[in-house]
């Protein structure tokens, strides 16, 4: 490992000492240890997921000696040996190089493991059919907020992925939790997460494209596109929820519509607003770095006002200190809208 990278890593670890002590005290052992784009090594991230250390490179592969030295430095700092998994994602579309020419993880590191956050158990897999880890660490503060603000509420978790938000809502005493996602594989992990926390009330898992599901809940028609016949879709009754969580991907296209956070956030936001009860809360995310928070907030508030659902209060939830932003403009932006 180059002296510059070692110095940057040690500075990052030193800066997290207070935060890690707080996280460990609250029952969390999933966090980012090195955020390379902001801490001196663009394209390199180092995350802890319970017993696992996940190193990922996005610009160029790490050399084996540098990887092993990095892992050793972290083990020494934490005072425990973590199971190393290395994903080189410097190829096209950030896809993992599964040939593992640099480092082959031990079998134990690739087993089904368990990480912890806010005292809850989460499934951890070093490798699975998708590209991204099963828990997005920059949303930890938001999951904590949901856990603290769900008591007695009906909660709708949209683009639920592996249902971390739903899990936190259930842990926070929600009366009812729906997790909606297009991918059955994501919801399968959500069911695993639920099974790892058997003390929680059961959740509902809805496998559906976003657009037909949210438009039915909002009482809106499902329009045909250019006269094309629509595929079959899950049938839902119109209803509203006390707390709605909207966390769309940057871009996706289906027969029912296009998710485009840069050009058309409104088409996602409008039906979500209508599915939020009067006096309820809508939490919405935008993870595009090129989108400015002030511009996006203005767009969101204007959209709500035009729809006749004006926002009474708007709060911003920043990521925690393990995701530093030197210009105070982190890619992940979260707004809590009180309607």
CSV table of C-alpha atoms in Angstrom, one decimal:
chain,number,residue,atom,x,y,z
A,1,UNK,CA,0.0,0.0,0.0
A,2,UNK,CA,1.4,3.4,-1.0
A,3,UNK,CA,2.3,5.7,1.9
A,4,UNK,CA,-0.3,8.2,0.7
A,5,UNK,CA,-3.1,5.6,0.8
A,6,UNK,CA,-2.0,4.4,4.2
A,7,UNK,CA,-2.0,7.9,5.5
A,8,UNK,CA,-5.4,8.6,4.1
A,9,UNK,CA,-6.8,5.4,5.6
A,10,UNK,CA,-5.4,6.2,9.1
A,11,UNK,CA,-6.8,9.7,9.0
A,12,UNK,CA,-10.2,8.3,8.1
A,13,UNK,CA,-10.1,5.7,10.9
A,14,UNK,CA,-9.0,8.3,13.4
A,15,UNK,CA,-11.8,10.7,12.4
A,16,UNK,CA,-14.4,7.9,13.0
A,17,UNK,CA,-13.4,7.0,16.5
A,18,UNK,CA,-16.2,8.8,18.3
A,19,UNK,CA,-18.7,7.8,15.7
A,20,UNK,CA,-17.8,4.1,15.9
A,21,UNK,CA,-18.0,4.1,19.7
A,22,UNK,CA,-21.5,5.6,19.4
A,23,UNK,CA,-22.5,3.0,16.8
A,24,UNK,CA,-21.2,0.1,18.8
A,25,UNK,CA,-23.1,1.4,21.8
A,26,UNK,CA,-26.4,1.5,19.9
A,27,UNK,CA,-26.0,-2.0,18.5
A,28,UNK,CA,-24.6,-1.2,15.0
A,29,UNK,CA,-21.6,-2.9,13.4
A,30,UNK,CA,-22.3,-1.9,9.8
A,31,UNK,CA,-20.6,1.3,8.6
A,32,UNK,CA,-18.2,2.9,6.1
A,33,UNK,CA,-14.6,2.9,7.2
A,34,UNK,CA,-13.2,4.7,4.2
A,35,UNK,CA,-15.1,6.9,1.8
A,36,UNK,CA,-12.4,7.3,-0.9
A,37,UNK,CA,-14.0,10.0,-3.1
A,38,UNK,CA,-13.9,12.4,-0.1
A,39,UNK,CA,-10.9,11.0,1.9
A,40,UNK,CA,-8.1,10.8,-0.6
A,41,UNK,CA,-8.6,7.8,-2.8
A,42,UNK,CA,-11.4,8.3,-5.4
A,43,UNK,CA,-13.0,5.1,-6.5
A,44,UNK,CA,-12.2,3.1,-3.4
A,45,UNK,CA,-14.6,2.3,-0.6
A,46,UNK,CA,-14.2,0.2,2.5
A,47,UNK,CA,-17.2,-1.0,4.5
A,48,UNK,CA,-17.8,-3.1,7.5
A,49,UNK,CA,-20.9,-5.4,7.5
A,50,UNK,CA,-20.8,-7.2,10.9
A,51,UNK,CA,-18.0,-9.8,10.7
A,52,UNK,CA,-17.2,-8.9,7.1
A,53,UNK,CA,-14.9,-6.3,5.6
A,54,UNK,CA,-16.0,-5.3,2.1
A,55,UNK,CA,-13.4,-3.5,-0.1
A,56,UNK,CA,-14.6,-2.2,-3.5
A,57,UNK,CA,-12.7,-0.4,-6.2
A,58,UNK,CA,-14.5,1.4,-9.0
A,59,UNK,CA,-11.7,3.1,-11.0
A,60,UNK,CA,-8.9,0.6,-11.1
A,61,UNK,CA,-8.1,-2.7,-9.3
A,62,UNK,CA,-6.2,-2.7,-6.1
A,63,UNK,CA,-2.9,-4.6,-6.0
A,64,UNK,CA,-3.0,-7.7,-3.8
A,65,UNK,CA,-0.3,-6.4,-1.4
A,66,UNK,CA,-2.1,-3.1,-1.0
A,67,UNK,CA,-5.4,-4.9,-0.3
A,68,UNK,CA,-4.0,-7.2,2.3
A,69,UNK,CA,-2.1,-4.3,4.0
A,70,UNK,CA,-5.3,-2.2,4.1
A,71,UNK,CA,-7.2,-5.1,5.7
A,72,UNK,CA,-4.5,-5.6,8.2
A,73,UNK,CA,-4.4,-1.9,9.2
A,74,UNK,CA,-8.2,-2.0,9.7
A,75,UNK,CA,-8.1,-5.2,11.8
A,76,UNK,CA,-5.4,-3.7,14.0
A,77,UNK,CA,-7.4,-0.5,14.4
A,78,UNK,CA,-10.6,-2.3,15.3
A,79,UNK,CA,-8.9,-4.9,17.4
A,80,UNK,CA,-10.6,-7.8,15.7
A,81,UNK,CA,-10.0,-9.8,12.5
A,82,UNK,CA,-12.8,-9.3,9.9
A,83,UNK,CA,-13.6,-11.6,6.9
A,84,UNK,CA,-12.2,-9.9,3.8
A,85,UNK,CA,-14.2,-9.7,0.6
A,86,UNK,CA,-12.8,-7.7,-2.4
A,87,UNK,CA,-15.0,-6.6,-5.3
A,88,UNK,CA,-13.3,-5.0,-8.2
A,89,UNK,CA,-16.0,-3.0,-10.0
A,90,UNK,CA,-13.7,-1.0,-12.4
A,91,UNK,CA,-15.2,-2.7,-15.4
A,92,UNK,CA,-18.2,-1.5,-17.4
A,93,UNK,CA,-21.3,-0.5,-15.5
A,94,UNK,CA,-19.6,-1.0,-12.2
A,95,UNK,CA,-20.0,-4.8,-12.5
A,96,UNK,CA,-18.1,-7.0,-10.1
A,97,UNK,CA,-15.2,-9.0,-11.7
A,98,UNK,CA,-16.2,-12.4,-10.4
A,99,UNK,CA,-13.0,-14.0,-11.7
A,100,UNK,CA,-11.3,-12.6,-8.7
A,101,UNK,CA,-7.8,-12.3,-10.2
A,102,UNK,CA,-6.5,-10.1,-7.3
A,103,UNK,CA,-7.9,-12.0,-4.3
A,104,UNK,CA,-10.2,-14.9,-3.7
A,105,UNK,CA,-12.2,-14.6,-0.5
A,106,UNK,CA,-12.2,-17.4,2.0
A,107,UNK,CA,-15.3,-19.6,2.1
A,108,UNK,CA,-16.3,-18.3,5.5
A,109,UNK,CA,-16.4,-14.7,4.2
A,110,UNK,CA,-18.9,-15.7,1.5
A,111,UNK,CA,-21.3,-17.6,3.8
A,112,UNK,CA,-24.6,-16.1,4.9
A,113,UNK,CA,-23.6,-13.7,7.7
A,114,UNK,CA,-25.5,-11.3,10.0
A,115,UNK,CA,-24.8,-7.6,10.5
A,116,UNK,CA,-26.4,-5.3,13.0
A,117,UNK,CA,-27.8,-1.8,12.8
A,118,UNK,CA,-29.9,0.1,15.4
A,119,UNK,CA,-30.0,-3.2,17.3
A,120,UNK,CA,-31.6,-5.1,14.4
A,121,UNK,CA,-30.2,-8.1,12.5
A,122,UNK,CA,-29.6,-7.9,8.7
A,123,UNK,CA,-28.6,-10.5,6.2
A,124,UNK,CA,-25.0,-10.0,4.8
A,125,UNK,CA,-23.7,-11.6,1.7
A,126,UNK,CA,-20.3,-10.9,0.2
A,127,UNK,CA,-21.5,-12.1,-3.1
A,128,UNK,CA,-25.0,-12.6,-4.5
A,129,UNK,CA,-26.8,-12.3,-7.8
A,130,UNK,CA,-26.8,-8.5,-7.7
A,131,UNK,CA,-24.0,-5.9,-7.8
A,132,UNK,CA,-24.6,-3.8,-4.6
A,133,UNK,CA,-24.5,-4.8,-1.0
A,134,UNK,CA,-27.8,-5.8,0.6
A,135,UNK,CA,-27.8,-2.8,2.9
A,136,UNK,CA,-27.0,0.8,1.8
A,137,UNK,CA,-25.0,2.2,4.7
A,138,UNK,CA,-25.6,5.9,3.9
A,139,UNK,CA,-29.3,5.5,4.7
A,140,UNK,CA,-28.5,4.5,8.3
A,141,UNK,CA,-29.5,7.9,9.8
A,142,UNK,CA,-32.8,7.8,7.8
A,143,UNK,CA,-33.5,4.2,9.0
A,144,UNK,CA,-33.0,5.4,12.5
A,145,UNK,CA,-35.4,8.3,12.0
A,146,UNK,CA,-38.0,5.9,10.7
A,147,UNK,CA,-37.6,3.7,13.7
A,148,UNK,CA,-38.1,6.7,16.0
A,149,UNK,CA,-41.2,8.0,14.1
A,150,UNK,CA,-43.3,4.9,13.2
A,151,UNK,CA,-45.1,4.1,16.4
A,152,UNK,CA,-48.8,3.3,15.7
A,153,UNK,CA,-48.5,4.3,12.0
A,154,UNK,CA,-49.3,2.6,8.7
A,155,UNK,CA,-46.1,2.6,6.7
A,156,UNK,CA,-45.5,2.2,2.9
A,157,UNK,CA,-42.0,1.5,1.9
A,158,UNK,CA,-41.6,2.1,-1.9
A,159,UNK,CA,-38.6,0.8,-3.9
A,160,UNK,CA,-38.1,-1.3,-0.8
A,161,UNK,CA,-35.0,-3.2,-1.9
A,162,UNK,CA,-34.2,-5.5,1.0
A,163,UNK,CA,-36.7,-3.8,3.3
A,164,UNK,CA,-34.4,-2.1,5.8
A,165,UNK,CA,-36.8,0.8,6.1
A,166,UNK,CA,-39.7,-1.6,6.7
A,167,UNK,CA,-37.8,-3.5,9.3
A,168,UNK,CA,-37.1,-0.2,11.2
A,169,UNK,CA,-40.7,0.8,11.0
A,170,UNK,CA,-41.8,-2.5,12.4
A,171,UNK,CA,-39.1,-2.2,15.2
A,172,UNK,CA,-40.4,1.3,15.9
A,173,UNK,CA,-43.9,0.0,16.6
A,174,UNK,CA,-45.7,0.6,13.3
A,175,UNK,CA,-49.2,-0.7,13.2
A,176,UNK,CA,-48.8,-1.9,9.6
A,177,UNK,CA,-45.9,-2.1,7.1
A,178,UNK,CA,-46.0,-2.7,3.4
A,179,UNK,CA,-42.7,-3.2,1.4
A,180,UNK,CA,-43.1,-2.8,-2.3
A,181,UNK,CA,-40.4,-3.7,-4.9
A,182,UNK,CA,-40.3,-4.9,-8.5
A,183,UNK,CA,-37.6,-7.6,-7.8
A,184,UNK,CA,-38.8,-10.7,-6.0
A,185,UNK,CA,-35.1,-11.4,-5.1
A,186,UNK,CA,-34.9,-8.2,-3.2
A,187,UNK,CA,-38.1,-9.0,-1.3
A,188,UNK,CA,-36.8,-12.5,-0.6
A,189,UNK,CA,-33.9,-10.9,1.3
A,190,UNK,CA,-36.4,-8.7,3.0
A,191,UNK,CA,-38.2,-11.8,4.2
A,192,UNK,CA,-34.9,-13.1,5.5
A,193,UNK,CA,-34.3,-9.9,7.4
A,194,UNK,CA,-37.8,-10.3,8.9
A,195,UNK,CA,-37.0,-13.9,9.9
A,196,UNK,CA,-33.8,-12.7,11.6
A,197,UNK,CA,-35.9,-10.4,13.8
A,198,UNK,CA,-38.7,-12.8,14.9
A,199,UNK,CA,-39.8,-10.5,17.7
A,200,UNK,CA,-41.2,-8.0,15.2
A,201,UNK,CA,-44.8,-7.9,13.9
A,202,UNK,CA,-45.2,-9.4,10.4
A,203,UNK,CA,-44.8,-7.2,7.4
A,204,UNK,CA,-46.5,-7.3,4.0
A,205,UNK,CA,-44.3,-7.8,0.9
A,206,UNK,CA,-45.8,-6.6,-2.4
A,207,UNK,CA,-43.9,-7.6,-5.7
A,208,UNK,CA,-44.9,-5.0,-8.3
A,209,UNK,CA,-43.8,-2.4,-10.7
A,210,UNK,CA,-43.9,1.0,-8.9
A,211,UNK,CA,-46.2,2.8,-11.3
A,212,UNK,CA,-49.3,0.5,-11.4
A,213,UNK,CA,-49.0,-0.1,-7.6
A,214,UNK,CA,-48.7,3.5,-6.5
A,215,UNK,CA,-51.3,4.8,-9.0
A,216,UNK,CA,-53.8,2.3,-7.7
A,217,UNK,CA,-53.1,3.3,-4.1
A,218,UNK,CA,-53.4,7.0,-5.1
A,219,UNK,CA,-56.7,6.4,-7.0
A,220,UNK,CA,-55.2,7.3,-10.4
A,221,UNK,CA,-55.8,5.5,-13.7
A,222,UNK,CA,-53.1,3.3,-15.2
A,223,UNK,CA,-52.5,4.7,-18.6
A,224,UNK,CA,-51.6,2.7,-21.7
A,225,UNK,CA,-48.4,3.7,-23.4
A,226,UNK,CA,-48.8,4.5,-27.1
A,227,UNK,CA,-51.7,2.1,-27.4
A,228,UNK,CA,-49.6,-0.9,-26.2
A,229,UNK,CA,-51.2,-3.6,-24.2
A,230,UNK,CA,-50.1,-3.5,-20.6
A,231,UNK,CA,-48.6,-6.5,-18.9
A,232,UNK,CA,-50.5,-8.0,-16.0
A,233,UNK,CA,-50.0,-6.3,-12.6
A,234,UNK,CA,-50.7,-6.8,-8.9
A,235,UNK,CA,-54.2,-5.4,-8.1
A,236,UNK,CA,-54.4,-3.1,-5.1
A,237,UNK,CA,-57.2,-1.0,-3.5
A,238,UNK,CA,-57.0,2.7,-3.2
A,239,UNK,CA,-55.8,3.8,0.3
A,240,UNK,CA,-53.4,6.1,2.1
A,241,UNK,CA,-50.6,5.6,4.6
A,242,UNK,CA,-49.5,7.7,7.6
A,243,UNK,CA,-45.8,7.4,6.6
A,244,UNK,CA,-44.6,6.9,3.0
A,245,UNK,CA,-41.0,6.3,2.1
A,246,UNK,CA,-39.9,6.9,-1.5
A,247,UNK,CA,-36.3,5.8,-2.4
A,248,UNK,CA,-36.2,5.3,-6.2
A,249,UNK,CA,-33.1,4.3,-8.3
A,250,UNK,CA,-31.5,6.9,-10.5
A,251,UNK,CA,-33.0,5.5,-13.7
A,252,UNK,CA,-35.2,2.5,-14.7
A,253,UNK,CA,-37.7,1.8,-17.4
A,254,UNK,CA,-40.7,-0.5,-17.7
A,255,UNK,CA,-43.8,-1.0,-19.7
A,256,UNK,CA,-45.6,1.2,-17.1
A,257,UNK,CA,-43.3,4.2,-17.0
A,258,UNK,CA,-39.8,5.6,-16.6
A,259,UNK,CA,-37.9,6.4,-13.3
A,260,UNK,CA,-35.7,9.4,-14.0
A,261,UNK,CA,-34.5,11.3,-11.0
A,262,UNK,CA,-32.8,14.0,-13.0
A,263,UNK,CA,-35.5,14.9,-15.5
A,264,UNK,CA,-38.8,13.7,-14.0
A,265,UNK,CA,-38.9,13.3,-10.2
A,266,UNK,CA,-42.4,14.7,-10.3
A,267,UNK,CA,-44.0,11.6,-11.9
A,268,UNK,CA,-42.7,9.5,-8.9
A,269,UNK,CA,-43.6,12.1,-6.3
A,270,UNK,CA,-47.2,13.0,-7.3
A,271,UNK,CA,-48.8,9.6,-6.7
A,272,UNK,CA,-46.7,9.1,-3.5
A,273,UNK,CA,-48.0,12.4,-2.2
A,274,UNK,CA,-51.6,11.2,-2.9
A,275,UNK,CA,-51.0,7.9,-1.1
A,276,UNK,CA,-49.9,9.8,2.0
A,277,UNK,CA,-52.7,10.5,4.5
A,278,UNK,CA,-53.7,14.1,5.5
A,279,UNK,CA,-51.4,15.0,8.4
A,280,UNK,CA,-49.0,12.2,7.4
A,281,UNK,CA,-45.3,12.2,6.4
A,282,UNK,CA,-43.6,11.5,3.1
A,283,UNK,CA,-39.8,10.8,3.3
A,284,UNK,CA,-38.2,11.1,-0.2
A,285,UNK,CA,-34.7,10.5,-1.5
A,286,UNK,CA,-32.6,11.6,-4.4
A,287,UNK,CA,-29.2,9.9,-4.8
A,288,UNK,CA,-28.0,11.7,-7.9
A,289,UNK,CA,-24.8,13.7,-7.2
A,290,UNK,CA,-25.5,16.1,-10.0
A,291,UNK,CA,-28.8,17.2,-8.5
A,292,UNK,CA,-28.5,20.2,-6.2
A,293,UNK,CA,-30.3,19.9,-2.8
A,294,UNK,CA,-31.7,23.5,-2.9
A,295,UNK,CA,-33.0,23.0,-6.5
A,296,UNK,CA,-34.5,19.6,-5.7
A,297,UNK,CA,-36.2,20.8,-2.5
A,298,UNK,CA,-37.8,23.7,-4.4
A,299,UNK,CA,-39.0,21.3,-7.1
A,300,UNK,CA,-40.5,18.9,-4.5
A,301,UNK,CA,-42.2,21.7,-2.5
A,302,UNK,CA,-43.6,23.3,-5.7
A,303,UNK,CA,-44.9,19.9,-6.9
A,304,UNK,CA,-46.7,19.3,-3.6
A,305,UNK,CA,-48.2,22.7,-3.6
A,306,UNK,CA,-49.5,22.4,-7.2
A,307,UNK,CA,-51.1,19.0,-6.3
A,308,UNK,CA,-53.0,20.6,-3.5
A,309,UNK,CA,-50.9,18.8,-0.9
A,310,UNK,CA,-48.8,21.7,0.5
A,311,UNK,CA,-45.9,20.8,2.9
A,312,UNK,CA,-46.4,22.2,6.4
A,313,UNK,CA,-42.8,21.4,7.4
A,314,UNK,CA,-39.7,20.2,5.5
A,315,UNK,CA,-36.7,18.7,7.3
A,316,UNK,CA,-33.4,17.5,5.7
A,317,UNK,CA,-31.7,14.3,7.0
A,318,UNK,CA,-28.0,14.2,6.2
A,319,UNK,CA,-25.9,11.0,6.1
A,320,UNK,CA,-23.8,10.2,9.1
A,321,UNK,CA,-20.1,11.1,9.6
A,322,UNK,CA,-18.8,7.9,7.9
A,323,UNK,CA,-20.0,9.5,4.6
A,324,UNK,CA,-18.2,12.8,4.8
A,325,UNK,CA,-18.8,15.5,2.1
A,326,UNK,CA,-16.1,18.2,1.9
A,327,UNK,CA,-18.4,20.5,0.0
A,328,UNK,CA,-21.4,19.7,2.2
A,329,UNK,CA,-23.2,18.4,-0.8
A,330,UNK,CA,-23.5,14.6,-0.4
A,331,UNK,CA,-25.0,12.6,-3.3
A,332,UNK,CA,-27.7,11.2,-1.1
A,333,UNK,CA,-30.4,13.8,-0.3
A,334,UNK,CA,-33.3,13.0,2.1
A,335,UNK,CA,-36.3,15.2,2.8
A,336,UNK,CA,-38.9,14.6,5.5
A,337,UNK,CA,-42.2,16.3,4.3
A,338,UNK,CA,-45.0,16.8,6.9
A,339,UNK,CA,-48.2,17.2,4.9
